[in-house]
């Protein structure tokens, strides 16, 4: 695929943003946040909304949304990862159900905040469509449906004909639909959120990689931010910080995006609801119909790089682009002649027990 763009962070950045200024020496703050991805930016947003007097400073190694926040599949999802039965032993069934409701409500909250802040994130809440394409996948899908229903999650089973009314995939055996998911343009959300927190009075310094996080300070090459609370929101890049090499697993995922697909071909495919789509294979895929009428599809390629290494600005092996194109053409043979415009990858932070969490050491901040 000689004309396919490889890397350059991700397709979601149609043009790479101009960098904000780097940290120009030592500064003081009430809260210092390390990392200007979704974790850091949403935290800054709600801190300032809760207490506008707080002095909040964000330090970012490259630019806002450079990591997983600007490279992902564009699913705004209440999808749960982890073993809810194990969590129920600790928090009780009511606790897990409350957590599930909060995740689902967060989908609507993000859409509402984006609208209120004038962020054009391309959000369409078409839900999530899970499909099975063989007997083994169908069995896993049925188990997923039963599990979701046992936790009072809205899930609708779909027949092959009902799936075809939504999207005309090749070889679907069974499927389900959940309403708790929206399609977004992830980089637009990240960049818009950065601008929103700046309007609230948050200071963002880019080009300021942090080399050390210690009680009361975050240290970079161009200065140190002193703050009683330092929040580490480095996610997939955490392994590069001293003493944190094994704190998170940097899991790699890769994506491709097609050229824009003509309206006549979309009429043949369907996908008018802009559902987020995934399958039940072990090497699963995730896909969306993009704001500019492409198909973006991703999946696991090289899940882990030895020594917790990360990619070089999203560059991905050529064989991965070919593999993802083969997956796309197998589920939607209608697009086999549509060129692949872009391939990229990135790392997401995976807790080694698959249970995301938040913690604060009140003694050290």
PDB file of C-alpha atoms in Angstrom, residues 44 78 127 144 159 166 170 188 214 243 257 264 284 303 328 332 349 357:
ATOM      1  CA  UNK A  44      -8.344  19.830  35.238  1.00  0.00           C
ATOM      2  CA  UNK A  78     -19.637   2.747  29.106  1.00  0.00           C
ATOM      3  CA  UNK A 127     -24.667   2.581  20.517  1.00  0.00           C
ATOM      4  CA  UNK A 144     -21.521 -11.588  26.962  1.00  0.00           C
ATOM      5  CA  UNK A 159     -30.996 -11.628  14.203  1.00  0.00           C
ATOM      6  CA  UNK A 166     -28.261  -1.651  10.100  1.00  0.00           C
ATOM      7  CA  UNK A 170     -20.393 -10.358   5.323  1.00  0.00           C
ATOM      8  CA  UNK A 188     -11.029  16.927  18.224  1.00  0.00           C
ATOM      9  CA  UNK A 214       8.168  13.406  43.724  1.00  0.00           C
ATOM     10  CA  UNK A 243      10.450   3.695  39.746  1.00  0.00           C
ATOM     11  CA  UNK A 257      -8.562   4.540   7.978  1.00  0.00           C
ATOM     12  CA  UNK A 264     -23.400   5.397  -3.494  1.00  0.00           C
ATOM     13  CA  UNK A 284     -10.906  -8.525  18.103  1.00  0.00           C
ATOM     14  CA  UNK A 303       0.235  -6.143  21.750  1.00  0.00           C
ATOM     15  CA  UNK A 328     -11.935  -4.874   6.972  1.00  0.00           C
ATOM     16  CA  UNK A 332     -17.192  -5.442   4.373  1.00  0.00           C
ATOM     17  CA  UNK A 349      -2.278   1.904  29.888  1.00  0.00           C
ATOM     18  CA  UNK A 357      -8.357   2.909  39.694  1.00  0.00           C
TER      19      UNK A 357
END
